[in-house]
PDB file of C-alpha atoms in Angstrom:
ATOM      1  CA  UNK A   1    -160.949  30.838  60.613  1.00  0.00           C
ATOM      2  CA  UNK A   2    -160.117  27.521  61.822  1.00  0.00           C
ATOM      3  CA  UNK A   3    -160.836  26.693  65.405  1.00  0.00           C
ATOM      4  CA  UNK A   4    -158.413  23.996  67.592  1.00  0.00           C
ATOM      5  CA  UNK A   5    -159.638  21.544  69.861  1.00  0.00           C
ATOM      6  CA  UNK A   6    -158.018  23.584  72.811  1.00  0.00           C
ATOM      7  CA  UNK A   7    -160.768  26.200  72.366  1.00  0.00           C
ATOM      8  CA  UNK A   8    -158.496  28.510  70.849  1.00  0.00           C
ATOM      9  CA  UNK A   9    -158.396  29.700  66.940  1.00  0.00           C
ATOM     10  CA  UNK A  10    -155.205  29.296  65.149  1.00  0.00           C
ATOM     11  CA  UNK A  11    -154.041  32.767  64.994  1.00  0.00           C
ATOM     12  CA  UNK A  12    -154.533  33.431  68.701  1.00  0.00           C
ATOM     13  CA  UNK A  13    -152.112  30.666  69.001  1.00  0.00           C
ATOM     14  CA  UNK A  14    -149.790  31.734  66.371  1.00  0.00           C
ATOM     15  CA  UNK A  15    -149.363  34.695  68.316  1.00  0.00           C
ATOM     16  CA  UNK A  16    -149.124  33.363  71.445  1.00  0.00           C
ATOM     17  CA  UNK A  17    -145.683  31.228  70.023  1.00  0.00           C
ATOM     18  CA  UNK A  18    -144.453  34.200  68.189  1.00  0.00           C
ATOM     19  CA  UNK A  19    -144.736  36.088  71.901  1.00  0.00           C
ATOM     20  CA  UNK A  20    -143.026  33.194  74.051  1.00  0.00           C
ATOM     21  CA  UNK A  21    -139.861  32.972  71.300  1.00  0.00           C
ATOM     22  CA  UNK A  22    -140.224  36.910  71.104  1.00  0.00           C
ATOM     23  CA  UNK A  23    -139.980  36.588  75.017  1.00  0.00           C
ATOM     24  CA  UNK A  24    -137.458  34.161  75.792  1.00  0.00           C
ATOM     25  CA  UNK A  25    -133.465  35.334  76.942  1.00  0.00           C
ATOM     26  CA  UNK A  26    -131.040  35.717  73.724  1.00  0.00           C
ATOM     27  CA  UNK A  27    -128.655  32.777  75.376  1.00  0.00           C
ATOM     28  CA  UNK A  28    -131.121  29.673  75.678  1.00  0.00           C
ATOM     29  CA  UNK A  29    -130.408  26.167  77.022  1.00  0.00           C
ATOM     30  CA  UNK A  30    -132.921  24.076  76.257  1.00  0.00           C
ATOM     31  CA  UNK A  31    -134.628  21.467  78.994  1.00  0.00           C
ATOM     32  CA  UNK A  32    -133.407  18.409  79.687  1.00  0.00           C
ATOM     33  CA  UNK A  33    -130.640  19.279  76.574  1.00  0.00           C
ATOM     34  CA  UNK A  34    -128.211  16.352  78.039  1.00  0.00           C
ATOM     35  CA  UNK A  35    -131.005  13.524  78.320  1.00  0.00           C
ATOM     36  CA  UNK A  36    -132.854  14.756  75.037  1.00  0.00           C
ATOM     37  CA  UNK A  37    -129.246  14.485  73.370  1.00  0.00           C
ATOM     38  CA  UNK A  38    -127.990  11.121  74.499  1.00  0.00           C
ATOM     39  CA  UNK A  39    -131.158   9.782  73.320  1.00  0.00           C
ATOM     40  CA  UNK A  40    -131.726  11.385  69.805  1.00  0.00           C
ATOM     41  CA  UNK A  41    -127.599  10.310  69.689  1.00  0.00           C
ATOM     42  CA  UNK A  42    -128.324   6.697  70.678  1.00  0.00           C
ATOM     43  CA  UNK A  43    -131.257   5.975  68.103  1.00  0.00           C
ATOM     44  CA  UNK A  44    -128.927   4.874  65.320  1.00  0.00           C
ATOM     45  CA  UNK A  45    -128.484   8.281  62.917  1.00  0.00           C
ATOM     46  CA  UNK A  46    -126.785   7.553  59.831  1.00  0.00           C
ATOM     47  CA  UNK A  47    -125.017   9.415  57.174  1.00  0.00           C
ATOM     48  CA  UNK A  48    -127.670   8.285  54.946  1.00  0.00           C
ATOM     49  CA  UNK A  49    -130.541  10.346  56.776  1.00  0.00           C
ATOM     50  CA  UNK A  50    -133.226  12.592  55.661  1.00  0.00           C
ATOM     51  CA  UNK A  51    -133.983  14.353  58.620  1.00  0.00           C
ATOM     52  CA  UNK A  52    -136.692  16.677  59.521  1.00  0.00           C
ATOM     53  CA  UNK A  53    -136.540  18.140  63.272  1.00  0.00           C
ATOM     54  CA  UNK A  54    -140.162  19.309  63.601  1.00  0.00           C
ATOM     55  CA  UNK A  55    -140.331  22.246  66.264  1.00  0.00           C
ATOM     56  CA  UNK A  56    -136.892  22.963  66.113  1.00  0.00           C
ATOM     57  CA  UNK A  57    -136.763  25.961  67.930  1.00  0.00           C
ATOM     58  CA  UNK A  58    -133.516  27.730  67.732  1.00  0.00           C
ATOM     59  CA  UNK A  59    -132.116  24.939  65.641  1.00  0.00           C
ATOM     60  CA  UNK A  60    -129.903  23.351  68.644  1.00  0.00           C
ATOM     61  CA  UNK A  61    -130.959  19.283  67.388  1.00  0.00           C
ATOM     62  CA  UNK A  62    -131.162  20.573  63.970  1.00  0.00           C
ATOM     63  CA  UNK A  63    -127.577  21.140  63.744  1.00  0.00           C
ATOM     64  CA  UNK A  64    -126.668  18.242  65.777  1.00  0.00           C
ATOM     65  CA  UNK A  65    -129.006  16.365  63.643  1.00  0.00           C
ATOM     66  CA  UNK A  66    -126.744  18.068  60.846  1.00  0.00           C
ATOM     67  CA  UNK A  67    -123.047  16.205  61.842  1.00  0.00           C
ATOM     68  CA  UNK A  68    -124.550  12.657  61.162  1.00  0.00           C
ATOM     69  CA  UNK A  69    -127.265  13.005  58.450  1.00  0.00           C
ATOM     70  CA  UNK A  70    -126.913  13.958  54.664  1.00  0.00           C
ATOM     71  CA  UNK A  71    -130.041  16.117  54.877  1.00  0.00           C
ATOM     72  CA  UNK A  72    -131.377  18.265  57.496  1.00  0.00           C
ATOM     73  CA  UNK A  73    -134.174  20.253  57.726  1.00  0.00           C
ATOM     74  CA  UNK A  74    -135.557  22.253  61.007  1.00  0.00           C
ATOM     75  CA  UNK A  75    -139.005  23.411  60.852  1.00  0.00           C
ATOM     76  CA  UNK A  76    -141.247  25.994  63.000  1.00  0.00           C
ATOM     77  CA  UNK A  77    -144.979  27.366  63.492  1.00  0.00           C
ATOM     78  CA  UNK A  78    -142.624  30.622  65.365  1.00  0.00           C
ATOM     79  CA  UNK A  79    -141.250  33.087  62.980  1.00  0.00           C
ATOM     80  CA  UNK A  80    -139.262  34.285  65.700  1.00  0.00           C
ATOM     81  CA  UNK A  81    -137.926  30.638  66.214  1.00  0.00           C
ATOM     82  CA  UNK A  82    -136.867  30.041  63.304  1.00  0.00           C
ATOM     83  CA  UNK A  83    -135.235  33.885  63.401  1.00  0.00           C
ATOM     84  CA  UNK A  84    -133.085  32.546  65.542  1.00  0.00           C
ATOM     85  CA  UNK A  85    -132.238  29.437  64.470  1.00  0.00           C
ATOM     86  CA  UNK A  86    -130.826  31.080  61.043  1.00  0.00           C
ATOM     87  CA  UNK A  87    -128.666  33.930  62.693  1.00  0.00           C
ATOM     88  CA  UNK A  88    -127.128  30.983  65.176  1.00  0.00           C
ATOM     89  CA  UNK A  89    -126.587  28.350  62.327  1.00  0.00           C
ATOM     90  CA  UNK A  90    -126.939  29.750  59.208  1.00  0.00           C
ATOM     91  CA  UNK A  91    -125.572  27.264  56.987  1.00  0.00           C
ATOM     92  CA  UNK A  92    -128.178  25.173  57.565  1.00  0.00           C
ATOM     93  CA  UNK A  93    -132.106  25.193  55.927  1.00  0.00           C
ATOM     94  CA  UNK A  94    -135.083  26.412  58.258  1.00  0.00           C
ATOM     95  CA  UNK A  95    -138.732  26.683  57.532  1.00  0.00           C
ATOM     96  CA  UNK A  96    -141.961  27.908  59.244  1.00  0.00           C
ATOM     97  CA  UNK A  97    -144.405  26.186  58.735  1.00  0.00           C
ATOM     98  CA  UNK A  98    -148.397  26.365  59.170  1.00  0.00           C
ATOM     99  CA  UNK A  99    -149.988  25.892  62.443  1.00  0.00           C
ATOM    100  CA  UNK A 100    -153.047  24.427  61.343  1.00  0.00           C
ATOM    101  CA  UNK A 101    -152.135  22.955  58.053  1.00  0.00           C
ATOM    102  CA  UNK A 102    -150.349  20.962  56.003  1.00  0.00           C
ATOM    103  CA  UNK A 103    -146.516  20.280  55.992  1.00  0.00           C
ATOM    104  CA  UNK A 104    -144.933  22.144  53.258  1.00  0.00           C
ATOM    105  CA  UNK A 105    -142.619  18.910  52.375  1.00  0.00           C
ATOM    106  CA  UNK A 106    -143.442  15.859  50.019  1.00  0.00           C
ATOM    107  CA  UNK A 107    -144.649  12.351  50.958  1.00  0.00           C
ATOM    108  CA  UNK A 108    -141.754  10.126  52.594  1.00  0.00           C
ATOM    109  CA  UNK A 109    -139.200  12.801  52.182  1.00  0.00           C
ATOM    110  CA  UNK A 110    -137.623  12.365  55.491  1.00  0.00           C
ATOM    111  CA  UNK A 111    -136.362   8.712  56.651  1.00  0.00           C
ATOM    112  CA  UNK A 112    -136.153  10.479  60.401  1.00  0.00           C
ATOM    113  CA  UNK A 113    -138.419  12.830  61.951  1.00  0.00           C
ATOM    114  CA  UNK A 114    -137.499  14.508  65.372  1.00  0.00           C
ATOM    115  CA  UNK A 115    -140.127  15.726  67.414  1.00  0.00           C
ATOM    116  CA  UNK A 116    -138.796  16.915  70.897  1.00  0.00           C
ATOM    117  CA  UNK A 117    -141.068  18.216  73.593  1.00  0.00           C
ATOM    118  CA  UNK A 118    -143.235  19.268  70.529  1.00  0.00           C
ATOM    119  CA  UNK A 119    -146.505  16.935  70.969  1.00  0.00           C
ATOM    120  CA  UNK A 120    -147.520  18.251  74.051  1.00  0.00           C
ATOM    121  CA  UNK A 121    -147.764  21.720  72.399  1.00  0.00           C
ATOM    122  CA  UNK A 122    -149.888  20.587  69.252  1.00  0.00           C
ATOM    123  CA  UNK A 123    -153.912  21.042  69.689  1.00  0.00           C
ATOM    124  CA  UNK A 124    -155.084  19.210  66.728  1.00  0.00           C
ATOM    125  CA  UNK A 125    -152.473  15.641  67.382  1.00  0.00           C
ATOM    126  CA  UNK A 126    -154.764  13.699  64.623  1.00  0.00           C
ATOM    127  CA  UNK A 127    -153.753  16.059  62.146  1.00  0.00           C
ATOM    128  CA  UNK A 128    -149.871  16.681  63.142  1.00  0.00           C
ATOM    129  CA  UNK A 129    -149.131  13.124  63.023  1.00  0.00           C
ATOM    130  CA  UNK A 130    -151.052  12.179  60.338  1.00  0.00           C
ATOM    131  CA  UNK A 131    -148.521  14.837  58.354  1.00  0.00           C
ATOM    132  CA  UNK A 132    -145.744  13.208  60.388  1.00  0.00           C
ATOM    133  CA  UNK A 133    -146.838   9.389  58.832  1.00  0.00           C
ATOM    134  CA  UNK A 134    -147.248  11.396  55.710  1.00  0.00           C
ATOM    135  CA  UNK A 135    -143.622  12.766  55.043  1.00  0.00           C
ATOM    136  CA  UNK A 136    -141.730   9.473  56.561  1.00  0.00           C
ATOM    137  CA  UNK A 137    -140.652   7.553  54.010  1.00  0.00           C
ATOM    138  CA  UNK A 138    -141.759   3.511  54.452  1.00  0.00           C
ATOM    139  CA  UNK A 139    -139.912   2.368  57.721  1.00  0.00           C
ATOM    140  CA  UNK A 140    -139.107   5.802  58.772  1.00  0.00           C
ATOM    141  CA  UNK A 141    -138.421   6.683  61.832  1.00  0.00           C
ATOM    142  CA  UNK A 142    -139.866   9.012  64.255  1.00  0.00           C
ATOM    143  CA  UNK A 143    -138.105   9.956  67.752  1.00  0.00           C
ATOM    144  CA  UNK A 144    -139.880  12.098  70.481  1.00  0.00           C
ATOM    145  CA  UNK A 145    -139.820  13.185  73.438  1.00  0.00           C
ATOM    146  CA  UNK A 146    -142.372  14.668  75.628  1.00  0.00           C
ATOM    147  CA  UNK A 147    -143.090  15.557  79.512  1.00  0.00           C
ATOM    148  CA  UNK A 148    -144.414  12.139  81.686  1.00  0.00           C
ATOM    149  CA  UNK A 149    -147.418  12.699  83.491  1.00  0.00           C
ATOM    150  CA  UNK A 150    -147.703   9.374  85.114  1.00  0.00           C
ATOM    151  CA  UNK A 151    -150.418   8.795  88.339  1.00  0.00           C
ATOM    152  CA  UNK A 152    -148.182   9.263  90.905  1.00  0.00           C
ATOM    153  CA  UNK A 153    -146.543  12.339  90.090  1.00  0.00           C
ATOM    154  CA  UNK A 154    -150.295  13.800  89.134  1.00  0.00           C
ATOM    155  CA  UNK A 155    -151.508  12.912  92.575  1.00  0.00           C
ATOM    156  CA  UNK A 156    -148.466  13.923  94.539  1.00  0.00           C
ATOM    157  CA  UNK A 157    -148.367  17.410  92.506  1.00  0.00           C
ATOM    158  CA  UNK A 158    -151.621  17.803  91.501  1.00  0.00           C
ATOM    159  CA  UNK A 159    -152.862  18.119  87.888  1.00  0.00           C
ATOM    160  CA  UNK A 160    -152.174  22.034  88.005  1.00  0.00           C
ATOM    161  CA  UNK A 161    -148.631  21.560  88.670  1.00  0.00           C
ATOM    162  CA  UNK A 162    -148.942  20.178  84.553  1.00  0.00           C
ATOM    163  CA  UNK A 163    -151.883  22.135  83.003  1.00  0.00           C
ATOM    164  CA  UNK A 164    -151.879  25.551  83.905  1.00  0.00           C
ATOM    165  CA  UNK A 165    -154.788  27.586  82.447  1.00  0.00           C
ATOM    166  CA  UNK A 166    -153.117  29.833  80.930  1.00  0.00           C
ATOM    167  CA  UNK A 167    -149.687  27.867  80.086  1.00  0.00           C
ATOM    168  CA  UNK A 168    -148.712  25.644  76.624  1.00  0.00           C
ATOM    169  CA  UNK A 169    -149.153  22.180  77.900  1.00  0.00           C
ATOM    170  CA  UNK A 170    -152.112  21.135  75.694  1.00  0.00           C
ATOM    171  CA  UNK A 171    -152.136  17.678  76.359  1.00  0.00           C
ATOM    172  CA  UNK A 172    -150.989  15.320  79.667  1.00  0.00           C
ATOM    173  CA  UNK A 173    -149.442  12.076  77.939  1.00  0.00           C
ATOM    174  CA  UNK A 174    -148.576   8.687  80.137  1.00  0.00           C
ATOM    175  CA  UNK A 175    -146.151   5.807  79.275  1.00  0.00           C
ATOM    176  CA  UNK A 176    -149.657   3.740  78.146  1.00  0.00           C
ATOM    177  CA  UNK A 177    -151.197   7.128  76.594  1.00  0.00           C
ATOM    178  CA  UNK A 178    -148.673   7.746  74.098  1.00  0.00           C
ATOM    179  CA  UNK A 179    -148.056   4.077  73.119  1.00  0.00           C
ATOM    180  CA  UNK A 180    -152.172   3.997  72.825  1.00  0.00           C
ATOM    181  CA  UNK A 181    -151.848   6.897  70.290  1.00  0.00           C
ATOM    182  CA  UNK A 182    -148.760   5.917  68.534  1.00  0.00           C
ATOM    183  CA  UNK A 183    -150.595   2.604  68.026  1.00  0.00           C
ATOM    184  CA  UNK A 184    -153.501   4.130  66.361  1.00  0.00           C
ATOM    185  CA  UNK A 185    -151.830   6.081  64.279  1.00  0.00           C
ATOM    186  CA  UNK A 186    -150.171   2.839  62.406  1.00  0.00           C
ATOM    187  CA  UNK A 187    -146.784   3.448  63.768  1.00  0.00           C
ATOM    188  CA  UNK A 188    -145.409   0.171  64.843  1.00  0.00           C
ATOM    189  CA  UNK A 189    -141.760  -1.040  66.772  1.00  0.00           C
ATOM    190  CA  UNK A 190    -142.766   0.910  69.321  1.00  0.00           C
ATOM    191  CA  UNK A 191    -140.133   1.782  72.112  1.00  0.00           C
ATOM    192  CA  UNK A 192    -140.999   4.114  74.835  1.00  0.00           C
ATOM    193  CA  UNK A 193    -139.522   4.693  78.050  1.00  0.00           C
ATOM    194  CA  UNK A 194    -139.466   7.431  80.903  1.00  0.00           C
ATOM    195  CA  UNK A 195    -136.375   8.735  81.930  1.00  0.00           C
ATOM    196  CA  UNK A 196    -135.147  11.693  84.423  1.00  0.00           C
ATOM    197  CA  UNK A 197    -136.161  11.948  88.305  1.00  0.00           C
ATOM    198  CA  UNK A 198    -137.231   8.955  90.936  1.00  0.00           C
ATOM    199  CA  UNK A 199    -138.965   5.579  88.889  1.00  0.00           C
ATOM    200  CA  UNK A 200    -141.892   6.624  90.670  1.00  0.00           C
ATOM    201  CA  UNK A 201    -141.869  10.416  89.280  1.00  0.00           C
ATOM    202  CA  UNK A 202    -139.921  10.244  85.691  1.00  0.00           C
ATOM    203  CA  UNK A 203    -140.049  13.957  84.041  1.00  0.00           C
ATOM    204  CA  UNK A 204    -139.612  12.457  80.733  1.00  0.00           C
ATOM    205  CA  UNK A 205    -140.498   9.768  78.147  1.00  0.00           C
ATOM    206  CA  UNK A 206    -138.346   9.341  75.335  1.00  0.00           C
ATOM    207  CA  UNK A 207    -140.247   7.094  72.145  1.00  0.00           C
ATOM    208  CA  UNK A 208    -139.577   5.343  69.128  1.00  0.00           C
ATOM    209  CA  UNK A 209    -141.545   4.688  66.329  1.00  0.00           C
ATOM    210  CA  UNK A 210    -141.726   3.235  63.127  1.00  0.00           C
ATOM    211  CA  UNK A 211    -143.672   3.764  60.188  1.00  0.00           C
TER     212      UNK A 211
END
């Protein structure tokens, strides 16, 4: 069975997404859905895009995703996510997809990849964006968002405000963090910014990546 770098085996996680989706009201507004959509609206889509919105969810991006590009796919570890997503836009394609393995998609079959509050979430990061560098096409993009964790906020708050033991938060990412790991990763053009709340205490960073 394979074993993530949280501590926790894959299908104890697999379950534990299944229950939050399983969990969460039948009417759902995402977080930060105005911010998360100006920005994913802002990066340039084109009718040309092959677009792959990784953690889709309920398929909210993936169908705005779906106005602008000519191919859109949404993708999900939740079964129960991705439930969802088909009854509320079913003209459009959804897929789960492993926890701990590969992407079920060919190399650079997606010029875009949209990742929204999804890193943060993923235990083994090497692996998930190794897959993401994988199924970009050559100068592909790749646009995410994630929750800022920057030092003042974690010393106002404290760092159990952000990393509860028992809650989803995986991994704490900075400004400097994420551009570290992006970096390492071979994505290059990097673009990242926080947004949302006081400069001192942004909620959000919003980056952009090429591969």
């Amino acid at each position: 069975m394979a074993e993530c770098s949280c501590g926790l085996d894959s299908v104890t996680l697999k379950d534990y997404f299944e229950d939050v989706w399983e969990r969460l009201p039948a009417v759902l507004e995402p977080p930060e859905l105005e911010r998360r959509r100006d920005f994913l609206l802002g990066s340039g889509i084109s009718p040309g895009e092959r677009a792959l919105d990784l953690g889709c969810g309920a398929g909210d991006f993936t169908a705005l995703l779906a106005r602008g590009c000519a191919d859109v796919v949404g993708a999900d570890v939740a079964e129960a996510a991705i439930a969802r997503a088909r009854a509320a836009h079913p003209g459009l394609a959804f897929v789960v997809v492993a926890l701990d393995g590969p992407l079920p998609f060919e190399d650079s079959a997606f010029t875009l990849v949209w990742a929204s509050e999804v890193i943060e979430h993923v235990a083994d990061t090497a692996r998930w964006l190794s897959e993401v560098r994988r199924v970009l096409a050559p100068r592909g993009r790749l646009l995410l968002t994630t929750p800022a964790h920057g030092r003042a906020a974690t010393l106002l708050h404290g760092v159990e405000r952000y990393s509860e033991p028992l809650g989803d938060h995986l991994h704490l990412y900075t400004r400097r963090s994420l551009r570290v790991l992006l970096d390492d990763f071979g994505f290059s053009d990097l673009e990242i910014r926080s947004s949302g709340g006081v400069p001192p205490l942004r909620r959000m960073l919003l980056a952009r990546a090429v591969r």
